Amino acid sequence: MLYIGCHLSSSKGFAAMGRQALELGANTFQFFTRNPRGSKAKALDEADAAALRDLLAERGFGPIVAHAPYILNLCGAEEKNRLFARETMADDLRRLEHLPGQLYNFHPGSHVGQGIEAGIDLIAEGLNAILRPEQSATVLLETMAGKGSEVGGRFEELRAILDRVTLSDRMGVCLDTCHVSDAGYDLVGDLDGVLTEFDRVIGLEKLRAVHLNDSKNPPGSRKDRHACLGEGTIGLEALTRIVRHPALKRLPFCLETPNDLPGYAREIALMRELAET
Ligand code: FE
Ligand code: FE
Ligand code: ZN
């Protein structure tokens, strides 16, 4: 069973996203925990969260992915920015406990000139302040394209963060295919090699979700511009090998392609067909 879905708007609430996912042929999905700029989240509707919880169980969904706002930066240069990121993520994680056992994905951060080592230390420090032993959510570091001063363009950088986090069993990684290709990993020519490298450096057991995107730019471009599936430099053949790969079989695949809802439905159907034939 392939778990595949797409990024959905959370503006109509939790259960509405679950129903929309089903209409699109999805059995997983991703959503922003709040406005991408990180403004205050609206009060949590417990009945709505419970309705989604029931729907996920009844309809056999895979894990779903809550995505932190882009603006958060655990390794910002100014302390007030770092604290804002911590407080927002801690609040997101408290709220996510209404949907037990799900995934919380975030962009590790940008070191903004402090250097990659300083960035890694600050990210780990932030995570150590946020993670709770009793939480049921798994927090995912997203693999990044490495644009600007982004941390997480190399698997080694994610490993270094995990090594410094005390509750690292509450942590995992989300592999974004556009980002990994833009970062210079050869997904098209050598998928097995990339996954072997991931396993050697991070460990495949840490891989908990995939963002399935094509890329507008060539490998190593460090750009981060997503393309629709089959319309970019990764291409349908390589994306098909990814959804069929035995090492990735039980993971949720989320599309973050530039699509409207009918476009997402078409890409979900296409990848289901390509995964199963
Ligand atoms: Fe992301
Ligand atoms: Fe992504
Ligand atoms: Zn991206």
PDB file of N, CA and C in Angstrom, residues 177-179 181-182 185-191 211-219 225-244 255 257 267 270-271 274-275:
ATOM      1  N   THR A 177      12.730  15.345  -2.254  1.00  0.00           N
ATOM      2  CA  THR A 177      13.466  14.935  -3.457  1.00  0.00           C
ATOM      3  C   THR A 177      14.001  16.136  -4.240  1.00  0.00           C
ATOM      4  N   CYS A 178      13.233  17.232  -4.308  1.00  0.00           N
ATOM      5  CA  CYS A 178      13.715  18.440  -4.987  1.00  0.00           C
ATOM      6  C   CYS A 178      14.942  18.976  -4.263  1.00  0.00           C
ATOM      7  N   HIS A 179      14.846  19.073  -2.944  1.00  0.00           N
ATOM      8  CA  HIS A 179      15.951  19.643  -2.174  1.00  0.00           C
ATOM      9  C   HIS A 179      17.220  18.783  -2.288  1.00  0.00           C
ATOM     10  N   SER A 181      18.121  16.683  -4.629  1.00  0.00           N
ATOM     11  CA  SER A 181      18.709  16.808  -5.958  1.00  0.00           C
ATOM     12  C   SER A 181      19.402  18.168  -6.112  1.00  0.00           C
ATOM     13  N   ASP A 182      18.716  19.229  -5.681  1.00  0.00           N
ATOM     14  CA  ASP A 182      19.321  20.568  -5.762  1.00  0.00           C
ATOM     15  C   ASP A 182      20.590  20.665  -4.910  1.00  0.00           C
ATOM     16  N   TYR A 185      22.835  15.609  -4.685  1.00  0.00           N
ATOM     17  CA  TYR A 185      22.765  14.142  -4.642  1.00  0.00           C
ATOM     18  C   TYR A 185      22.118  13.631  -5.935  1.00  0.00           C
ATOM     19  N   ASP A 186      22.702  12.551  -6.501  1.00  0.00           N
ATOM     20  CA  ASP A 186      22.304  12.072  -7.828  1.00  0.00           C
ATOM     21  C   ASP A 186      21.116  11.105  -7.755  1.00  0.00           C
ATOM     22  N   LEU A 187      19.930  11.658  -7.492  1.00  0.00           N
ATOM     23  CA  LEU A 187      18.718  10.836  -7.392  1.00  0.00           C
ATOM     24  C   LEU A 187      18.381  10.171  -8.714  1.00  0.00           C
ATOM     25  N   VAL A 188      18.679  10.838  -9.822  1.00  0.00           N
ATOM     26  CA  VAL A 188      18.300  10.325 -11.138  1.00  0.00           C
ATOM     27  C   VAL A 188      19.224   9.185 -11.558  1.00  0.00           C
ATOM     28  N   GLY A 189      20.513   9.385 -11.407  1.00  0.00           N
ATOM     29  CA  GLY A 189      21.477   8.400 -11.907  1.00  0.00           C
ATOM     30  C   GLY A 189      21.795   7.290 -10.920  1.00  0.00           C
ATOM     31  N   ASP A 190      21.620   7.551  -9.624  1.00  0.00           N
ATOM     32  CA  ASP A 190      22.114   6.598  -8.635  1.00  0.00           C
ATOM     33  C   ASP A 190      21.301   6.645  -7.337  1.00  0.00           C
ATOM     34  N   LEU A 191      20.009   6.313  -7.434  1.00  0.00           N
ATOM     35  CA  LEU A 191      19.140   6.325  -6.253  1.00  0.00           C
ATOM     36  C   LEU A 191      19.684   5.404  -5.159  1.00  0.00           C
ATOM     37  N   HIS A 211       9.099  14.116   0.823  1.00  0.00           N
ATOM     38  CA  HIS A 211       8.409  15.134   0.019  1.00  0.00           C
ATOM     39  C   HIS A 211       8.718  14.824  -1.435  1.00  0.00           C
ATOM     40  N   LEU A 212       7.685  14.438  -2.181  1.00  0.00           N
ATOM     41  CA  LEU A 212       7.884  13.990  -3.559  1.00  0.00           C
ATOM     42  C   LEU A 212       7.647  15.166  -4.504  1.00  0.00           C
ATOM     43  N   ASN A 213       8.748  15.752  -4.968  1.00  0.00           N
ATOM     44  CA  ASN A 213       8.689  16.922  -5.844  1.00  0.00           C
ATOM     45  C   ASN A 213       9.667  16.744  -6.990  1.00  0.00           C
ATOM     46  N   ASP A 214       9.317  17.275  -8.164  1.00  0.00           N
ATOM     47  CA  ASP A 214      10.303  17.425  -9.221  1.00  0.00           C
ATOM     48  C   ASP A 214      10.999  18.758  -8.986  1.00  0.00           C
ATOM     49  N   SER A 215      12.072  19.031  -9.720  1.00  0.00           N
ATOM     50  CA  SER A 215      12.847  20.256  -9.504  1.00  0.00           C
ATOM     51  C   SER A 215      12.984  21.051 -10.800  1.00  0.00           C
ATOM     52  N   LYS A 216      12.860  22.370 -10.687  1.00  0.00           N
ATOM     53  CA  LYS A 216      13.037  23.231 -11.864  1.00  0.00           C
ATOM     54  C   LYS A 216      14.506  23.405 -12.227  1.00  0.00           C
ATOM     55  N   ASN A 217      15.412  22.953 -11.361  1.00  0.00           N
ATOM     56  CA  ASN A 217      16.828  23.238 -11.576  1.00  0.00           C
ATOM     57  C   ASN A 217      17.656  21.962 -11.568  1.00  0.00           C
ATOM     58  N   PRO A 218      18.849  22.034 -12.184  1.00  0.00           N
ATOM     59  CA  PRO A 218      19.701  20.839 -12.264  1.00  0.00           C
ATOM     60  C   PRO A 218      20.290  20.459 -10.908  1.00  0.00           C
ATOM     61  N   PRO A 219      20.707  19.188 -10.770  1.00  0.00           N
ATOM     62  CA  PRO A 219      21.319  18.731  -9.527  1.00  0.00           C
ATOM     63  C   PRO A 219      22.480  19.647  -9.126  1.00  0.00           C
ATOM     64  N   ARG A 225      13.425  25.171  -6.155  1.00  0.00           N
ATOM     65  CA  ARG A 225      12.208  25.562  -6.877  1.00  0.00           C
ATOM     66  C   ARG A 225      11.535  24.266  -7.324  1.00  0.00           C
ATOM     67  N   HIS A 226      10.344  23.986  -6.756  1.00  0.00           N
ATOM     68  CA  HIS A 226       9.661  22.722  -7.040  1.00  0.00           C
ATOM     69  C   HIS A 226       8.983  22.762  -8.405  1.00  0.00           C
ATOM     70  N   ALA A 227       8.985  21.628  -9.104  1.00  0.00           N
ATOM     71  CA  ALA A 227       8.265  21.488 -10.366  1.00  0.00           C
ATOM     72  C   ALA A 227       7.230  20.384 -10.219  1.00  0.00           C
ATOM     73  N   CYS A 228       6.204  20.418 -11.101  1.00  0.00           N
ATOM     74  CA  CYS A 228       5.234  19.324 -11.140  1.00  0.00           C
ATOM     75  C   CYS A 228       5.952  18.038 -11.554  1.00  0.00           C
ATOM     76  N   LEU A 229       5.387  16.899 -11.115  1.00  0.00           N
ATOM     77  CA  LEU A 229       6.031  15.614 -11.379  1.00  0.00           C
ATOM     78  C   LEU A 229       6.136  15.370 -12.879  1.00  0.00           C
ATOM     79  N   GLY A 230       7.339  15.076 -13.346  1.00  0.00           N
ATOM     80  CA  GLY A 230       7.576  14.814 -14.755  1.00  0.00           C
ATOM     81  C   GLY A 230       7.876  16.059 -15.562  1.00  0.00           C
ATOM     82  N   GLU A 231       7.817  17.217 -14.937  1.00  0.00           N
ATOM     83  CA  GLU A 231       8.083  18.474 -15.668  1.00  0.00           C
ATOM     84  C   GLU A 231       9.396  19.115 -15.242  1.00  0.00           C
ATOM     85  N   GLY A 232      10.205  18.372 -14.517  1.00  0.00           N
ATOM     86  CA  GLY A 232      11.454  18.954 -14.026  1.00  0.00           C
ATOM     87  C   GLY A 232      12.653  18.097 -14.356  1.00  0.00           C
ATOM     88  N   THR A 233      13.748  18.361 -13.655  1.00  0.00           N
ATOM     89  CA  THR A 233      15.020  17.700 -13.958  1.00  0.00           C
ATOM     90  C   THR A 233      15.139  16.324 -13.296  1.00  0.00           C
ATOM     91  N   ILE A 234      14.204  15.968 -12.421  1.00  0.00           N
ATOM     92  CA  ILE A 234      14.239  14.622 -11.825  1.00  0.00           C
ATOM     93  C   ILE A 234      13.499  13.652 -12.747  1.00  0.00           C
ATOM     94  N   GLY A 235      12.276  13.994 -13.107  1.00  0.00           N
ATOM     95  CA  GLY A 235      11.564  13.218 -14.120  1.00  0.00           C
ATOM     96  C   GLY A 235      10.800  12.032 -13.556  1.00  0.00           C
ATOM     97  N   LEU A 236       9.832  11.568 -14.337  1.00  0.00           N
ATOM     98  CA  LEU A 236       8.932  10.511 -13.865  1.00  0.00           C
ATOM     99  C   LEU A 236       9.612   9.175 -13.623  1.00  0.00           C
ATOM    100  N   GLU A 237      10.612   8.860 -14.447  1.00  0.00           N
ATOM    101  CA  GLU A 237      11.259   7.552 -14.261  1.00  0.00           C
ATOM    102  C   GLU A 237      11.941   7.471 -12.910  1.00  0.00           C
ATOM    103  N   ALA A 238      12.680   8.531 -12.568  1.00  0.00           N
ATOM    104  CA  ALA A 238      13.378   8.533 -11.272  1.00  0.00           C
ATOM    105  C   ALA A 238      12.372   8.599 -10.127  1.00  0.00           C
ATOM    106  N   LEU A 239      11.296   9.380 -10.290  1.00  0.00           N
ATOM    107  CA  LEU A 239      10.284   9.476  -9.227  1.00  0.00           C
ATOM    108  C   LEU A 239       9.584   8.131  -9.040  1.00  0.00           C
ATOM    109  N   THR A 240       9.389   7.403 -10.132  1.00  0.00           N
ATOM    110  CA  THR A 240       8.783   6.070 -10.051  1.00  0.00           C
ATOM    111  C   THR A 240       9.698   5.117  -9.270  1.00  0.00           C
ATOM    112  N   ARG A 241      11.005   5.180  -9.578  1.00  0.00           N
ATOM    113  CA  ARG A 241      11.944   4.322  -8.823  1.00  0.00           C
ATOM    114  C   ARG A 241      11.884   4.649  -7.330  1.00  0.00           C
ATOM    115  N   ILE A 242      11.663   5.916  -7.015  1.00  0.00           N
ATOM    116  CA  ILE A 242      11.605   6.322  -5.599  1.00  0.00           C
ATOM    117  C   ILE A 242      10.372   5.722  -4.918  1.00  0.00           C
ATOM    118  N   VAL A 243       9.187   5.867  -5.520  1.00  0.00           N
ATOM    119  CA  VAL A 243       7.990   5.332  -4.839  1.00  0.00           C
ATOM    120  C   VAL A 243       7.969   3.800  -4.826  1.00  0.00           C
ATOM    121  N   ARG A 244       8.750   3.187  -5.729  1.00  0.00           N
ATOM    122  CA  ARG A 244       8.802   1.718  -5.749  1.00  0.00           C
ATOM    123  C   ARG A 244       9.913   1.145  -4.892  1.00  0.00           C
ATOM    124  N   LEU A 255       3.228  15.340  -1.853  1.00  0.00           N
ATOM    125  CA  LEU A 255       3.531  16.237  -2.972  1.00  0.00           C
ATOM    126  C   LEU A 255       3.500  17.678  -2.481  1.00  0.00           C
ATOM    127  N   THR A 257       4.070  20.109  -5.006  1.00  0.00           N
ATOM    128  CA  THR A 257       4.285  20.583  -6.375  1.00  0.00           C
ATOM    129  C   THR A 257       3.373  21.786  -6.634  1.00  0.00           C
ATOM    130  N   GLU A 267      -1.746  13.889 -10.071  1.00  0.00           N
ATOM    131  CA  GLU A 267      -0.393  13.398  -9.734  1.00  0.00           C
ATOM    132  C   GLU A 267      -0.461  12.220  -8.757  1.00  0.00           C
ATOM    133  N   LEU A 270      -1.509   9.236 -10.828  1.00  0.00           N
ATOM    134  CA  LEU A 270      -0.398   8.826 -11.692  1.00  0.00           C
ATOM    135  C   LEU A 270       0.653   8.062 -10.903  1.00  0.00           C
ATOM    136  N   MET A 271       1.038   8.570  -9.735  1.00  0.00           N
ATOM    137  CA  MET A 271       2.080   7.892  -8.962  1.00  0.00           C
ATOM    138  C   MET A 271       1.583   6.563  -8.419  1.00  0.00           C
ATOM    139  N   LEU A 274       1.963   4.245 -11.389  1.00  0.00           N
ATOM    140  CA  LEU A 274       3.363   3.948 -11.671  1.00  0.00           C
ATOM    141  C   LEU A 274       4.007   3.107 -10.571  1.00  0.00           C
ATOM    142  N   ALA A 275       3.511   3.273  -9.333  1.00  0.00           N
ATOM    143  CA  ALA A 275       4.088   2.497  -8.220  1.00  0.00           C
ATOM    144  C   ALA A 275       3.661   1.046  -8.302  1.00  0.00           C
TER     145      ALA A 275
END
